[in-house]
């Protein structure tokens, strides 16, 4: 079992992340810390951790290359049958690796296993759900088709265990600024089955103001990055028989993203911000995807909002549609917690 921990200036979190791996019961682990030219005390902390436990190795980069290059360098050094990518500010829950390897061992066709991550800020939670009630295995391309229909990722990162042989076959992370994880999960699903652990919390994901996503990702950036991930994922496959399905899934993903952008623009009108630059940028993004207007469910709502202009925020119809849209997103979040989808 190899756990790669990319790190940049997270020295104050690093020991906790490493300990969450080394304390896993019932599995043999190697921890590979890859420091991306940190300017804090990360290297000295990593070196101290390695000197105190032979399972820990440290790779230091002299120039900062970003999270993709950092992870891929750790991947090249990994020797385990299974692989986990753990950000230095996240942690594995007790028993996480034992639960996920049990599923991977039971289903050789599964390319990766994931479960529910607990998102937190402040102190690390004391309690979590420890017992896997069951697990679900989906054909990978069926799982991927749902992701395309929704247009969103459903995985944070530390809750995933990958089969190393498949990772070697399809390659590591690719050059995307914010959706490199998403594209990699989806690429693995194109080639193998996907498993979900029901009932147990598999990782703790820390949310804080210094994280890359908090500092650099707004709504429009997120939409553009998701579109870039789908575009890269569905580049024409080498196998001719796969191309029609890849093209169909890409159209599905583009439709979902265009619909989300239009829905958010309509909500901006409802909130009294319809004529602002951000709204125009959202609509410009949707237009770039070149989706047939008839496929965009929220387009009639937007057109009504545009006709009303500054009066849109007083429209009961638009208010009701905005509430319904937010409700749909809340229901999706609850479903994700229980089913992983």
Coordinates of N, CA, C and O in Angstrom, one line a residue, residues 81-190:
X81 N 0.7 -2.2 -4.1 CA -0.3 -2.8 -5.0 C -1.5 -1.8 -5.1 O -2.2 -1.8 -6.1
X82 N -1.7 -1.0 -4.0 CA -2.8 0.0 -4.0 C -2.2 1.4 -3.7 O -1.1 1.5 -3.2
X83 N -2.9 2.4 -4.1 CA -2.4 3.8 -4.0 C -3.5 4.7 -3.4 O -4.7 4.6 -3.8
X84 N -3.1 5.6 -2.5 CA -3.9 6.7 -2.0 C -3.2 8.0 -2.2 O -2.0 8.1 -1.9
X85 N -3.9 9.0 -2.6 CA -3.3 10.4 -2.7 C -3.9 11.1 -1.5 O -5.2 11.3 -1.4
X86 N -3.1 11.6 -0.6 CA -3.5 12.2 0.6 C -2.9 13.6 0.7 O -1.7 13.7 0.9
X87 N -3.7 14.7 0.6 CA -3.2 16.0 0.8 C -2.7 16.1 2.2 O -3.2 15.6 3.2
X88 N -1.6 17.0 2.4 CA -1.0 17.1 3.7 C -1.9 17.7 4.8 O -1.6 17.6 6.0
X89 N -3.0 18.4 4.4 CA -3.9 18.9 5.3 C -5.1 18.0 5.6 O -6.0 18.4 6.4
X90 N -5.1 16.8 5.0 CA -6.2 15.9 5.2 C -5.7 14.7 6.1 O -4.5 14.6 6.3
X91 N -6.7 13.8 6.4 CA -6.3 12.7 7.2 C -7.2 11.5 6.8 O -8.3 11.7 6.3
X92 N -6.7 10.3 7.0 CA -7.5 9.1 6.9 C -8.1 8.8 8.2 O -7.5 8.9 9.3
X93 N -9.4 8.3 8.2 CA -10.0 7.8 9.5 C -9.4 6.5 9.8 O -9.0 5.7 9.0
X94 N -9.5 6.1 11.1 CA -9.0 4.8 11.6 C -9.8 3.7 10.8 O -11.0 3.7 10.7
X95 N -9.0 2.7 10.3 CA -9.6 1.6 9.6 C -9.9 1.8 8.1 O -10.4 0.9 7.4
X96 N -9.7 3.0 7.6 CA -10.0 3.4 6.3 C -9.4 2.5 5.3 O -10.1 1.9 4.4
X97 N -8.1 2.2 5.4 CA -7.4 1.4 4.4 C -7.8 0.0 4.5 O -7.9 -0.7 3.4
X98 N -8.1 -0.5 5.7 CA -8.5 -1.9 5.8 C -9.8 -2.1 5.1 O -10.1 -3.1 4.4
X99 N -10.8 -1.2 5.3 CA -12.1 -1.3 4.7 C -12.0 -1.3 3.2 O -12.6 -2.1 2.5
X100 N -11.2 -0.3 2.6 CA -11.2 -0.2 1.2 C -10.4 -1.3 0.5 O -10.8 -1.8 -0.6
X101 N -9.3 -1.8 1.1 CA -8.6 -2.9 0.5 C -9.4 -4.2 0.5 O -9.3 -5.0 -0.4
X102 N -10.3 -4.4 1.6 CA -11.1 -5.5 1.6 C -12.1 -5.6 0.4 O -12.3 -6.6 -0.2
X103 N -12.6 -4.4 0.0 CA -13.5 -4.3 -1.1 C -12.7 -4.6 -2.4 O -13.1 -5.4 -3.3
X104 N -11.5 -4.0 -2.5 CA -10.7 -4.1 -3.7 C -10.2 -5.6 -3.9 O -10.2 -6.1 -5.0
X105 N -9.9 -6.3 -2.8 CA -9.5 -7.7 -2.9 C -10.7 -8.6 -3.3 O -10.6 -9.5 -4.0
X106 N -11.9 -8.2 -2.8 CA -13.1 -9.0 -3.1 C -13.5 -8.8 -4.6 O -14.2 -9.7 -5.1
X107 N -13.2 -7.7 -5.2 CA -13.7 -7.4 -6.6 C -12.5 -7.0 -7.4 O -12.2 -5.8 -7.5
X108 N -11.8 -7.9 -8.0 CA -10.6 -7.6 -8.8 C -10.9 -6.7 -10.0 O -10.0 -6.0 -10.5
X109 N -12.1 -6.6 -10.5 CA -12.4 -5.7 -11.6 C -12.6 -4.2 -11.2 O -12.8 -3.4 -12.0
X110 N -12.6 -4.0 -9.9 CA -12.8 -2.6 -9.4 C -11.4 -1.8 -9.5 O -10.4 -2.3 -9.1
X111 N -11.5 -0.7 -10.1 CA -10.3 0.2 -10.3 C -10.1 1.1 -9.1 O -8.9 1.4 -8.9
X112 N -11.1 1.6 -8.5 CA -10.9 2.3 -7.3 C -12.1 2.2 -6.4 O -13.3 1.9 -6.8
X113 N -11.9 2.4 -5.1 CA -12.9 2.3 -4.0 C -12.9 3.7 -3.3 O -11.9 4.3 -3.0
X114 N -14.1 4.2 -3.1 CA -14.2 5.4 -2.3 C -15.4 5.3 -1.3 O -16.1 4.3 -1.3
X115 N -15.4 6.2 -0.4 CA -16.4 6.3 0.7 C -16.7 7.7 1.1 O -16.2 8.6 0.4
X116 N -17.4 7.9 2.1 CA -17.8 9.2 2.5 C -16.7 10.0 3.2 O -16.1 9.4 4.2
X117 N -16.3 11.2 2.8 CA -15.4 12.0 3.6 C -16.1 13.0 4.5 O -17.1 13.6 4.1
X118 N -15.6 13.2 5.7 CA -16.1 14.2 6.6 C -15.4 15.5 6.4 O -14.2 15.6 6.5
X119 N -16.1 16.5 6.0 CA -15.5 17.8 5.8 C -15.5 18.6 7.1 O -16.6 18.6 7.8
X120 N -14.4 19.2 7.5 CA -14.4 19.9 8.8 C -13.5 21.1 8.7 O -12.7 21.2 7.8
X121 N -13.7 22.0 9.7 CA -12.7 23.1 9.9 C -12.5 23.1 11.4 O -13.3 22.7 12.2
X122 N -11.3 23.6 11.8 CA -11.0 23.7 13.2 C -10.3 22.3 13.6 O -9.7 21.7 12.8
X123 N -10.6 21.9 14.9 CA -10.0 20.7 15.4 C -10.5 19.5 14.6 O -11.6 19.5 14.1
X124 N -9.6 18.5 14.5 CA -10.0 17.2 13.8 C -11.1 16.6 14.6 O -11.1 16.5 15.9
X125 N -12.2 16.1 13.9 CA -13.3 15.5 14.7 C -12.9 14.3 15.4 O -11.9 13.6 15.1
X126 N -13.5 14.1 16.6 CA -13.2 12.9 17.4 C -14.0 11.7 17.0 O -13.4 10.6 17.0
X127 N -15.2 11.9 16.5 CA -16.1 10.8 16.2 C -16.2 10.6 14.7 O -16.1 11.6 13.9
X128 N -16.4 9.4 14.2 CA -16.7 9.1 12.9 C -17.4 7.8 12.8 O -17.4 7.0 13.8
X129 N -18.0 7.5 11.7 CA -18.7 6.2 11.5 C -17.6 5.2 11.1 O -17.0 5.3 10.0
X130 N -17.5 4.1 11.9 CA -16.4 3.2 11.7 C -16.7 1.9 11.0 O -15.8 1.2 10.5
X131 N -18.0 1.6 10.9 CA -18.4 0.3 10.4 C -19.0 0.4 9.0 O -20.0 1.1 8.8
X132 N -18.5 -0.4 8.1 CA -19.0 -0.5 6.7 C -20.2 -1.4 6.8 O -20.1 -2.6 7.1
X133 N -21.4 -0.9 6.4 CA -22.6 -1.7 6.4 C -22.7 -2.6 5.2 O -23.2 -3.7 5.3
X134 N -22.2 -2.1 4.1 CA -22.2 -2.9 2.9 C -21.3 -2.2 1.9 O -20.7 -1.1 2.2
X135 N -21.3 -2.6 0.6 CA -20.6 -1.9 -0.4 C -21.4 -2.0 -1.7 O -22.1 -3.0 -1.9
X136 N -21.2 -1.1 -2.6 CA -21.9 -1.1 -3.9 C -20.8 -1.1 -5.0 O -19.8 -0.3 -4.9
X137 N -21.0 -1.9 -6.0 CA -20.1 -1.9 -7.1 C -20.9 -1.5 -8.4 O -21.9 -2.1 -8.7
X138 N -20.4 -0.5 -9.1 CA -21.0 -0.1 -10.4 C -20.1 -0.4 -11.6 O -18.9 -0.3 -11.4
X139 N -20.6 -0.8 -12.7 CA -19.8 -0.8 -13.9 C -19.3 0.7 -14.1 O -20.0 1.6 -14.0
X140 N -18.0 0.8 -14.4 CA -17.4 2.1 -14.4 C -18.0 3.1 -15.3 O -18.2 4.3 -15.0
X141 N -18.3 2.7 -16.5 CA -18.9 3.6 -17.5 C -20.3 4.0 -17.1 O -20.7 5.1 -17.5
X142 N -21.0 3.2 -16.4 CA -22.4 3.6 -16.0 C -22.2 4.6 -14.9 O -23.0 5.6 -14.9
X143 N -21.3 4.4 -14.0 CA -21.0 5.4 -12.9 C -20.6 6.8 -13.6 O -21.1 7.8 -13.2
X144 N -19.7 6.7 -14.6 CA -19.3 7.9 -15.3 C -20.4 8.6 -16.0 O -20.4 9.8 -16.1
X145 N -21.3 7.8 -16.6 CA -22.4 8.4 -17.3 C -23.2 9.3 -16.4 O -23.7 10.4 -16.8
X146 N -23.5 8.9 -15.1 CA -24.2 9.7 -14.2 C -23.4 11.0 -13.9 O -24.0 12.1 -13.7
X147 N -22.1 10.9 -13.7 CA -21.3 12.1 -13.5 C -21.4 13.0 -14.6 O -21.5 14.3 -14.4
X148 N -21.5 12.5 -15.8 CA -21.7 13.4 -17.0 C -23.1 14.1 -17.0 O -23.2 15.3 -17.3
X149 N -24.1 13.3 -16.6 CA -25.4 13.9 -16.6 C -25.6 15.0 -15.6 O -26.3 15.9 -15.8
X150 N -24.8 14.9 -14.5 CA -24.9 15.9 -13.4 C -23.8 17.0 -13.6 O -23.9 18.1 -13.1
X151 N -22.7 16.6 -14.3 CA -21.7 17.6 -14.6 C -20.8 17.9 -13.5 O -20.0 18.9 -13.5
X152 N -20.8 17.1 -12.4 CA -20.0 17.4 -11.2 C -19.3 16.2 -10.7 O -19.6 15.0 -11.0
X153 N -18.2 16.5 -10.0 CA -17.4 15.5 -9.3 C -18.2 15.1 -8.1 O -19.0 15.9 -7.5
X154 N -17.9 13.9 -7.5 CA -18.6 13.5 -6.3 C -17.5 13.0 -5.3 O -17.8 12.4 -4.3
X155 N -16.2 13.3 -5.6 CA -15.1 12.8 -4.8 C -14.2 13.9 -4.3 O -13.9 14.8 -5.1
X156 N -13.8 13.9 -3.1 CA -12.9 15.0 -2.6 C -11.5 14.6 -2.9 O -10.8 15.3 -3.6
X157 N -11.0 13.5 -2.4 CA -9.7 12.9 -2.8 C -9.2 11.9 -1.8 O -8.9 10.8 -2.1
X158 N -9.1 12.3 -0.5 CA -8.4 11.3 0.4 C -9.2 10.0 0.7 O -8.6 9.1 1.2
X159 N -10.5 10.0 0.3 CA -11.3 8.8 0.6 C -11.2 7.8 -0.5 O -11.9 6.8 -0.5
X160 N -10.3 7.9 -1.5 CA -10.2 7.0 -2.6 C -8.9 6.1 -2.5 O -7.8 6.6 -2.2
X161 N -9.1 4.8 -2.7 CA -8.0 3.9 -2.9 C -8.1 3.4 -4.3 O -9.1 2.9 -4.8
X162 N -6.9 3.5 -5.0 CA -6.8 3.1 -6.4 C -6.0 1.8 -6.5 O -5.1 1.6 -5.8
X163 N -6.4 1.0 -7.6 CA -5.6 -0.2 -7.9 C -4.4 0.3 -8.7 O -4.5 0.9 -9.8
X164 N -3.2 0.0 -8.2 CA -2.0 0.6 -8.8 C -1.8 0.1 -10.3 O -1.3 0.8 -11.1
X165 N -2.1 -1.2 -10.6 CA -1.9 -1.7 -11.9 C -2.7 -0.9 -12.9 O -2.3 -0.6 -14.0
X166 N -3.9 -0.4 -12.5 CA -4.8 0.4 -13.4 C -4.2 1.8 -13.6 O -4.2 2.3 -14.7
X167 N -3.7 2.3 -12.5 CA -3.1 3.7 -12.5 C -1.9 3.6 -13.5 O -1.7 4.5 -14.3
X168 N -1.1 2.6 -13.4 CA 0.1 2.5 -14.3 C -0.4 2.4 -15.8 O 0.2 2.9 -16.7
X169 N -1.5 1.7 -16.0 CA -2.0 1.5 -17.3 C -2.6 2.8 -17.9 O -2.4 3.1 -19.1
X170 N -3.3 3.6 -17.1 CA -3.9 4.8 -17.7 C -3.1 6.1 -17.4 O -3.4 7.1 -18.0
X171 N -2.1 6.0 -16.5 CA -1.3 7.2 -16.3 C -1.7 8.0 -15.0 O -2.8 7.8 -14.5
X172 N -0.9 8.9 -14.6 CA -1.2 9.7 -13.4 C -2.0 10.9 -13.7 O -2.8 10.9 -14.7
X173 N -1.9 11.9 -12.9 CA -2.7 13.1 -13.1 C -2.2 13.9 -14.3 O -1.0 13.9 -14.6
X174 N -3.2 14.6 -14.9 CA -2.9 15.4 -16.1 C -3.0 16.9 -15.8 O -3.5 17.3 -14.7
X175 N -2.4 17.7 -16.6 CA -2.2 19.1 -16.4 C -3.5 20.0 -16.4 O -3.8 20.6 -17.4
X176 N -4.2 19.9 -15.3 CA -5.4 20.7 -15.1 C -5.1 21.5 -13.8 O -4.6 20.9 -12.8
X177 N -5.6 22.7 -13.7 CA -5.3 23.6 -12.6 C -6.0 23.1 -11.3 O -5.4 23.0 -10.2
X178 N -7.3 22.8 -11.4 CA -8.1 22.5 -10.3 C -8.9 21.2 -10.3 O -9.4 20.7 -9.3
X179 N -9.0 20.6 -11.5 CA -9.8 19.4 -11.6 C -9.0 18.2 -12.1 O -9.5 17.2 -12.7
X180 N -7.7 18.2 -11.7 CA -6.8 17.0 -12.0 C -7.3 15.8 -11.3 O -7.2 14.7 -11.9
X181 N -7.8 15.9 -10.1 CA -8.3 14.7 -9.4 C -9.5 14.2 -10.1 O -9.7 13.0 -10.3
X182 N -10.5 15.1 -10.3 CA -11.7 14.7 -11.0 C -11.5 13.9 -12.3 O -12.0 12.9 -12.6
X183 N -10.6 14.5 -13.1 CA -10.3 13.9 -14.4 C -9.7 12.5 -14.2 O -10.0 11.5 -15.0
X184 N -8.9 12.3 -13.2 CA -8.2 11.0 -13.0 C -9.3 10.0 -12.5 O -9.3 8.9 -13.0
X185 N -10.1 10.4 -11.6 CA -11.2 9.4 -11.1 C -12.0 9.0 -12.3 O -12.3 7.8 -12.5
X186 N -12.4 9.9 -13.2 CA -13.3 9.6 -14.3 C -12.6 8.8 -15.3 O -13.2 7.9 -15.9
X187 N -11.3 9.0 -15.5 CA -10.5 8.2 -16.5 C -10.4 6.8 -15.9 O -10.5 5.8 -16.7
X188 N -10.2 6.6 -14.7 CA -10.1 5.2 -14.1 C -11.5 4.5 -14.3 O -11.5 3.4 -14.6
X189 N -12.6 5.3 -14.1 CA -13.9 4.7 -14.3 C -14.2 4.3 -15.7 O -15.0 3.4 -16.0
X190 N -13.6 5.0 -16.7 CA -13.8 4.6 -18.1 C -13.2 3.2 -18.3 O -13.7 2.5 -19.2

